[in-house]
Amino acid sequence: MKKRVFSGARPTGRQHIGNYLGAIQNYVSLQAEYECIYCIVDIHALTTLQGVEGVKNLQQNVREMILDWLAAGLDPKKSILFVQSEVPEVTELHTLLSMTTPLGWLMRVPTFKEKVKMQPDNVNYGLLGYPVLMTSDIILYKAEFVPVGEDQLPHLELAREIVRRFNSLYGDTFPEPKPKLTQAPMIVGLDGVQKMSKQLNNHIELAATAEETAQRIMTAYTDPTRQRKSDPGHPETCNIFHLHEAFEPMKTKDIPAHCRSAQIGCVDCKKLLAQEVNAALAPLRERRHELASRPAYVSDVLSDGARRAQAIARETIREVKDRMNLIRKDT
Ligand code: TRP
């Protein structure tokens, strides 16, 4: 039998090439070998969004994200694709696990401490419970592998601890989920310094037009030590070169030599990159366009995903409640 993979991502709207190279491509390729469950974690999003203003784009963000996922090759015939809040069993498991998770473990989580600094006016209870909810996501489906970026390793370590504790208190119930680190290196944004992110506006959307893509690439920073076209470049520290490598490692293998010897200038190098990115994304963009014209189909994909996920979730909840002696027995 195929082993099960689970991963979740917050609904951040249109995905960018950093999300694509860093996570989505990996999700797609895992479908061949594993039974995959991919979830848009809208409840987790509420740990940082608040009020009518805060939540107003949630539905749209979910919609944009699922369009990108489907266009990129996540296949509802192979995988379960669903929205977290549509399988409310996860909140039940979260509450039950919260009874076996020591407070100290949660207060030590690095992302919690960061969030407390970042949003001192909204240190809500859910923020502390974030890793418990994430653990619930994974183990509700008894997933064995979790594709994540390195930033999520502390959360996953905690998930394993929560599982070990539950299993030792109530008997072997859950497998310990193992991380499946993405091979792709971190994609730096167009500012050349920070990780590509929508928030920093240093990104290229998958759904961007070819023109927008080219325009954004032309504004990107390159090797800062290269002032004139005649200066030799340093591809190893150049953001644009790393994108060449990520997109077309074979076709662009001459670029480092040509850059070092100043045979190619940054403008031409960026034009080449824009062509590569646009050519690589053209089929995805076409599929996305087609999917966007069939909202009922996309909606059905998510409903069907939730239904299939819920069937698994119900069984796990039943088992957990039984372990915790929450099931009434006729005496
Ligand atoms: N915490 C993850 C992130 O911010 C999102 C997430 C929620 C997740 N539940 C998950 C990832 C379960 C993997 C498995 O990226």
PDB file of N, CA, C and O and ligand atoms in Angstrom, residues 6-10 41 44 130 134 137-138 146 148 152 155, ligand 1:
ATOM      1  N   PHE A   6       1.012  14.207   3.926  1.00  0.00           N
ATOM      2  CA  PHE A   6       0.103  15.337   4.166  1.00  0.00           C
ATOM      3  C   PHE A   6       0.911  16.621   4.157  1.00  0.00           C
ATOM      4  O   PHE A   6       1.998  16.687   4.737  1.00  0.00           O
ATOM      5  N   SER A   7       0.383  17.642   3.523  1.00  0.00           N
ATOM      6  CA  SER A   7       0.968  18.958   3.734  1.00  0.00           C
ATOM      7  C   SER A   7      -0.106  20.023   3.706  1.00  0.00           C
ATOM      8  O   SER A   7      -1.171  19.834   3.115  1.00  0.00           O
ATOM      9  N   GLY A   8       0.188  21.116   4.364  1.00  0.00           N
ATOM     10  CA  GLY A   8      -0.761  22.218   4.430  1.00  0.00           C
ATOM     11  C   GLY A   8      -0.059  23.513   4.074  1.00  0.00           C
ATOM     12  O   GLY A   8       1.148  23.655   4.281  1.00  0.00           O
ATOM     13  N   ALA A   9      -0.830  24.440   3.539  1.00  0.00           N
ATOM     14  CA  ALA A   9      -0.277  25.758   3.250  1.00  0.00           C
ATOM     15  C   ALA A   9      -1.350  26.787   3.527  1.00  0.00           C
ATOM     16  O   ALA A   9      -2.536  26.562   3.252  1.00  0.00           O
ATOM     17  N   ARG A  10      -0.925  27.897   4.079  1.00  0.00           N
ATOM     18  CA  ARG A  10      -1.897  28.952   4.377  1.00  0.00           C
ATOM     19  C   ARG A  10      -2.388  29.603   3.092  1.00  0.00           C
ATOM     20  O   ARG A  10      -1.625  29.736   2.135  1.00  0.00           O
ATOM     21  N   VAL A  41      -4.919  25.661   4.653  1.00  0.00           N
ATOM     22  CA  VAL A  41      -5.227  25.771   6.085  1.00  0.00           C
ATOM     23  C   VAL A  41      -5.780  27.155   6.441  1.00  0.00           C
ATOM     24  O   VAL A  41      -5.087  28.019   6.962  1.00  0.00           O
ATOM     25  N   HIS A  44      -5.698  28.119  10.289  1.00  0.00           N
ATOM     26  CA  HIS A  44      -4.392  28.641  10.693  1.00  0.00           C
ATOM     27  C   HIS A  44      -4.225  30.111  10.295  1.00  0.00           C
ATOM     28  O   HIS A  44      -3.601  30.893  11.015  1.00  0.00           O
ATOM     29  N   TYR A 130      -1.146  26.924  17.617  1.00  0.00           N
ATOM     30  CA  TYR A 130      -0.860  26.707  16.188  1.00  0.00           C
ATOM     31  C   TYR A 130      -0.224  25.347  15.909  1.00  0.00           C
ATOM     32  O   TYR A 130      -0.694  24.600  15.043  1.00  0.00           O
ATOM     33  N   MET A 134      -1.630  22.155  13.789  1.00  0.00           N
ATOM     34  CA  MET A 134      -0.849  21.586  12.682  1.00  0.00           C
ATOM     35  C   MET A 134      -0.640  20.086  12.890  1.00  0.00           C
ATOM     36  O   MET A 134      -0.752  19.294  11.950  1.00  0.00           O
ATOM     37  N   ASP A 137      -3.808  18.378  11.959  1.00  0.00           N
ATOM     38  CA  ASP A 137      -3.916  18.253  10.492  1.00  0.00           C
ATOM     39  C   ASP A 137      -3.275  16.956  10.027  1.00  0.00           C
ATOM     40  O   ASP A 137      -3.850  16.198   9.249  1.00  0.00           O
ATOM     41  N   ILE A 138      -2.059  16.756  10.490  1.00  0.00           N
ATOM     42  CA  ILE A 138      -1.251  15.647   9.972  1.00  0.00           C
ATOM     43  C   ILE A 138      -1.752  14.297  10.476  1.00  0.00           C
ATOM     44  O   ILE A 138      -1.945  13.358   9.703  1.00  0.00           O
ATOM     45  N   VAL A 146       5.675  14.451   5.709  1.00  0.00           N
ATOM     46  CA  VAL A 146       5.177  15.811   5.590  1.00  0.00           C
ATOM     47  C   VAL A 146       6.191  16.657   4.823  1.00  0.00           C
ATOM     48  O   VAL A 146       7.249  17.001   5.354  1.00  0.00           O
ATOM     49  N   VAL A 148       7.828  19.748   3.824  1.00  0.00           N
ATOM     50  CA  VAL A 148       7.863  21.112   4.382  1.00  0.00           C
ATOM     51  C   VAL A 148       9.215  21.752   4.098  1.00  0.00           C
ATOM     52  O   VAL A 148      10.181  21.066   3.753  1.00  0.00           O
ATOM     53  N   GLN A 152       9.752  24.886   8.986  1.00  0.00           N
ATOM     54  CA  GLN A 152       8.695  24.150   9.688  1.00  0.00           C
ATOM     55  C   GLN A 152       9.222  22.992  10.534  1.00  0.00           C
ATOM     56  O   GLN A 152       8.438  22.282  11.167  1.00  0.00           O
ATOM     57  N   HIS A 155       8.149  22.823  14.194  1.00  0.00           N
ATOM     58  CA  HIS A 155       6.747  22.405  14.330  1.00  0.00           C
ATOM     59  C   HIS A 155       6.603  20.893  14.190  1.00  0.00           C
ATOM     60  O   HIS A 155       5.825  20.258  14.893  1.00  0.00           O
TER      61      HIS A 155
HETATM   62  N1  TRP B   1       2.591  25.798   9.400  1.00  0.00           N
HETATM   63  C1  TRP B   1       2.641  25.595   7.979  1.00  0.00           C
HETATM   64  C2  TRP B   1       3.240  26.847   7.311  1.00  0.00           C
HETATM   65  O1  TRP B   1       3.121  27.930   7.822  1.00  0.00           O
HETATM   66  C3  TRP B   1       1.286  25.314   7.390  1.00  0.00           C
HETATM   67  C4  TRP B   1       0.678  24.037   7.901  1.00  0.00           C
HETATM   68  C5  TRP B   1      -0.454  23.901   8.653  1.00  0.00           C
HETATM   69  C6  TRP B   1       1.159  22.720   7.649  1.00  0.00           C
HETATM   70  N2  TRP B   1      -0.718  22.594   8.874  1.00  0.00           N
HETATM   71  C7  TRP B   1       0.249  21.848   8.279  1.00  0.00           C
HETATM   72  C8  TRP B   1       2.262  22.206   6.941  1.00  0.00           C
HETATM   73  C9  TRP B   1       0.424  20.460   8.244  1.00  0.00           C
HETATM   74  C10 TRP B   1       2.440  20.829   6.921  1.00  0.00           C
HETATM   75  C11 TRP B   1       1.531  19.974   7.552  1.00  0.00           C
HETATM   76  O2  TRP B   1       3.781  26.724   6.245  1.00  0.00           O
END
